[in-house]
Short mmCIF file of C-alpha atoms in Angstrom, two decimals:
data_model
loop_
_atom_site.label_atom_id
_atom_site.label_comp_id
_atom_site.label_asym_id
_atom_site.label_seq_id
_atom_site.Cartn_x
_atom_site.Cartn_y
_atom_site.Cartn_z
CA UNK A 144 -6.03 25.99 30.41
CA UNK A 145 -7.97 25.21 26.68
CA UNK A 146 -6.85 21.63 27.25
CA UNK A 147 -9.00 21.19 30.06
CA UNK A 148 -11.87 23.28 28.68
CA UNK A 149 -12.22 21.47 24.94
CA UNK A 150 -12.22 17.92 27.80
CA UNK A 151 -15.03 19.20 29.53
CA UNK A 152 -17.31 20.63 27.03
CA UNK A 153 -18.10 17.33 25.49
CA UNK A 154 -17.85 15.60 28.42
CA UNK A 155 -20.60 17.48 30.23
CA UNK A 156 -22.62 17.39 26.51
CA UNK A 157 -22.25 13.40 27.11
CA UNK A 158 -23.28 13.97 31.05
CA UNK A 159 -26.07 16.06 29.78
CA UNK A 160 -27.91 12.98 27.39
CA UNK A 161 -26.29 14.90 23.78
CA UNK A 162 -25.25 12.97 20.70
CA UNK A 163 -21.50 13.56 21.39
CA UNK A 164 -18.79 11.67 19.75
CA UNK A 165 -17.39 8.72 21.78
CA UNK A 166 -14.10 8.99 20.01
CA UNK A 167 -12.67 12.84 19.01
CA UNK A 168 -9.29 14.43 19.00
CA UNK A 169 -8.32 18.17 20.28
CA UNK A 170 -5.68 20.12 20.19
CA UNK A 171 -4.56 21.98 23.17
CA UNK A 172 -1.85 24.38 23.40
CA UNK A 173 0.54 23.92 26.27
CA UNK A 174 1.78 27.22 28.88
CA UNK A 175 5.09 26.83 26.90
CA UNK A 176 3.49 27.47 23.83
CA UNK A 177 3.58 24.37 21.99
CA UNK A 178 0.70 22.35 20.50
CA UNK A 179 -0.30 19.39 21.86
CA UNK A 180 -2.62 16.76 20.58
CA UNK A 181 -4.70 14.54 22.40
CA UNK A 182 -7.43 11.52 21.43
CA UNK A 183 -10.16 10.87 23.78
CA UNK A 184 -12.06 7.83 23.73
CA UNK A 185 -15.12 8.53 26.31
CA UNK A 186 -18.19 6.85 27.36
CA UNK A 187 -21.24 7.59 30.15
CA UNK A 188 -21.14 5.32 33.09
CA UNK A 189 -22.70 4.77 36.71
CA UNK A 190 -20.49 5.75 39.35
CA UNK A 191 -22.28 5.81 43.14
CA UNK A 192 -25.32 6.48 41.40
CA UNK A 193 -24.90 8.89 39.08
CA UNK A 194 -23.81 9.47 35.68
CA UNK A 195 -20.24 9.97 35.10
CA UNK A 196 -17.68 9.79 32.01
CA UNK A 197 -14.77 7.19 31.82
CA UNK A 198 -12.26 8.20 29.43
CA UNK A 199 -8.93 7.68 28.28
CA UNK A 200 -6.59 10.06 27.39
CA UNK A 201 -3.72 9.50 24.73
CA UNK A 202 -1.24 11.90 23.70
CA UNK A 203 -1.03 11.50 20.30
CA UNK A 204 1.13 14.29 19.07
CA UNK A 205 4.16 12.45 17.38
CA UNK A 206 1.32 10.16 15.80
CA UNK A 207 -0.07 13.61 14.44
CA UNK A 208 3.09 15.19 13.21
CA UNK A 209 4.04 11.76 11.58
CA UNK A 210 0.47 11.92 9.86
CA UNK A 211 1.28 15.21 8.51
CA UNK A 212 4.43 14.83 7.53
CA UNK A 213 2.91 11.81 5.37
CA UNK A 214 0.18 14.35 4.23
CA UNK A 215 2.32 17.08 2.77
CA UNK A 216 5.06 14.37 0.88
CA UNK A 217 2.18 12.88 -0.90
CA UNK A 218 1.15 16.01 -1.63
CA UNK A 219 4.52 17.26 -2.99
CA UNK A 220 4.32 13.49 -4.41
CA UNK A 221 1.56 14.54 -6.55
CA UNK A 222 2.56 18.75 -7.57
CA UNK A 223 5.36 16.78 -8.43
CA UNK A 224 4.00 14.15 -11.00
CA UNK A 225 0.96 16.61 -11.92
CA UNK A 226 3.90 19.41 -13.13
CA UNK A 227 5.30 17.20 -15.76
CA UNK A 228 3.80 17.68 -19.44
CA UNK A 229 4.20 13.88 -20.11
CA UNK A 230 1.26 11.50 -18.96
CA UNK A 231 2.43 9.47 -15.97
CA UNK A 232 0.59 7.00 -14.43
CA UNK A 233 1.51 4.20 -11.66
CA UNK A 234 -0.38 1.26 -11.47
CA UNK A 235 -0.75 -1.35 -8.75
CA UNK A 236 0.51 -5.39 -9.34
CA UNK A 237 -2.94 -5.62 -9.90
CA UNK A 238 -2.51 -3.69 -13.29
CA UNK A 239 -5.29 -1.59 -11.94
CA UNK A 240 -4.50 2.76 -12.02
CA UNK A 241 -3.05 4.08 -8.99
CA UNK A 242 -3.11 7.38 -9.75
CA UNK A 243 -2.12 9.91 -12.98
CA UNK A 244 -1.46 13.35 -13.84
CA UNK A 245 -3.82 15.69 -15.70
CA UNK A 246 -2.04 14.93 -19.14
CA UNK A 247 -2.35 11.08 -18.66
CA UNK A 248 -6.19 11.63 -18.20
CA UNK A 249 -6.40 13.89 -20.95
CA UNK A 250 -4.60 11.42 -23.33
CA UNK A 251 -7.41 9.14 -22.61
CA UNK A 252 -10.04 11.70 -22.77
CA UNK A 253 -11.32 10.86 -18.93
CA UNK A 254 -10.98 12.99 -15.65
CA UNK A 255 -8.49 11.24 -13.32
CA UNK A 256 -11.44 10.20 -11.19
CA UNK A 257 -12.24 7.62 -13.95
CA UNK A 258 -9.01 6.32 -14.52
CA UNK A 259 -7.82 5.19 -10.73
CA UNK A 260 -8.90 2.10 -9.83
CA UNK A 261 -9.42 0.64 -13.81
CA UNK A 262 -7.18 -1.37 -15.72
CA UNK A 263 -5.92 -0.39 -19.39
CA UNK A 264 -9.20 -2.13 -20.42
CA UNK A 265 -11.53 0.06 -18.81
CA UNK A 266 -10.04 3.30 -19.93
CA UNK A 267 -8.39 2.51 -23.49
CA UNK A 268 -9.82 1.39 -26.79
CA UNK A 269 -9.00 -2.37 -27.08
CA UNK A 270 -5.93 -2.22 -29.87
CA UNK A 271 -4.86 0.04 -27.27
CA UNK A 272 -5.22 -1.82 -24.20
CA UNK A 273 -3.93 -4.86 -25.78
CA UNK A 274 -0.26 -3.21 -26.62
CA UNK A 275 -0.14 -1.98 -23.09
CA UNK A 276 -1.45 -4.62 -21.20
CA UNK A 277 1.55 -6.93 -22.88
CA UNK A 278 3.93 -4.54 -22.68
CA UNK A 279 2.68 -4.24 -18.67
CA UNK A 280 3.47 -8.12 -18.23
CA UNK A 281 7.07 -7.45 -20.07
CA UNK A 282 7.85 -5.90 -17.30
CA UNK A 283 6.32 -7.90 -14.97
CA UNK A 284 8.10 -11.14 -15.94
CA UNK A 285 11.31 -8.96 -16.55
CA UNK A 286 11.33 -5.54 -14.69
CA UNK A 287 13.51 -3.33 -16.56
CA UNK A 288 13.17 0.14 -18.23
CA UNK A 289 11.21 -0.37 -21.34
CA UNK A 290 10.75 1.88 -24.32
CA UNK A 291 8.39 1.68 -27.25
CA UNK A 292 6.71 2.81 -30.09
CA UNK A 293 2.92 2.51 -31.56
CA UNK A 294 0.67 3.89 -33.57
CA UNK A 295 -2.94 4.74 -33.02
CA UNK A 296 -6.12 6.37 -33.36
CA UNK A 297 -6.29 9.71 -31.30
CA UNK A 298 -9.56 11.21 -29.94
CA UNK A 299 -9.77 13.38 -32.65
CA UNK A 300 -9.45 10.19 -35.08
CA UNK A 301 -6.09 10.99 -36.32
CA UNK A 302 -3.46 8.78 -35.98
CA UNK A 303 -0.82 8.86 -33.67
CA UNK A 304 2.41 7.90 -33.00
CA UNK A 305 3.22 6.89 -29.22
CA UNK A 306 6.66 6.42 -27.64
CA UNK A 307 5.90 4.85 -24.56
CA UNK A 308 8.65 5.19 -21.42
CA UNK A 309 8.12 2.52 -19.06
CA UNK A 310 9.64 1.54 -15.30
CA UNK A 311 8.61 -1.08 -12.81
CA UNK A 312 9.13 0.20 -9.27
CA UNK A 313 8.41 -1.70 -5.90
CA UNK A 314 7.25 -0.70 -2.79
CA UNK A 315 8.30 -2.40 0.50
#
């Protein structure tokens, strides 16, 4: 059975004085048909003399399906906020960039690499920063939906006009 076999193969790589993970997962398909998903957590140790490997054996298949069920909604999660034209961004209490689409970075003239973890200062021109940043503790001190208008300086050093859309929204 390929359970048993991906055990064994690291466990006689361990037996055998190879650099073999101490901690791995494998994924076993059961008579049945259905996939299975195990963690190992294995060391070497002396039994009557000779080398042998202790190890523990967890199922961890609901633990894995949970994980990728998590995976795939923050992945829909972010198709979802990266398919709107608009720039959206959601920041942390922190005021510091959780994440943004492609036209939020763009507005700002940065990939979205640059833009998570920064606050408003980091990524906007100061005039800029300072609108938001109040605006950002408007809502702080009283979360509601918040709309607003400015004018500024655009990368191409034309002005703008900016109607800003605004929501607080809390985790648990």
């Amino acid at each position: 059975d390929s359970d048993v076999y991906q055990f064994y193969i690291p466990v006689l790589g361990r037996l055998a004085g190879k650099k073999v993970p101490s901690r791995y997962r494998l994924r076993s398909v059961k008579k049945d048909g259905t996939v299975a998903w195990r963690e190992v957590w294995a060391t070497v140790i002396e039994h009557n003399g000779s080398p042998a490997t202790l190890a523990n054996v967890i199922d961890i298949t609901k633990r894995k399906q949970a994980e990728d069920s998590l995976r795939s909604l923050l992945d829909f999660r972010q198709s979802l906020i990266e398919s709107i034209p608009n720039p959206v961004f959601y920041k942390d209490s922190n005021r510091k960039y959780l994440g943004c689409n492609e036209a939020f970075a763009a507005l700002l003239g940065l990939p979205k690499e640059e833009v998570v973890g920064k606050t408003v200062y980091d990524v906007a021109l100061k005039e800029v920063a300072d609108v938001w940043n109040e605006k950002d503790q408007e809502l702080i001190d009283r979360p509601h939906v918040q709309v607003y208008e400015f004018t500024t300086l655009g990368l191409d050093d034309t002005e703008r006009a900016f109607v800003n859309h605004k929501a607080p929204f809390f985790d648990a």
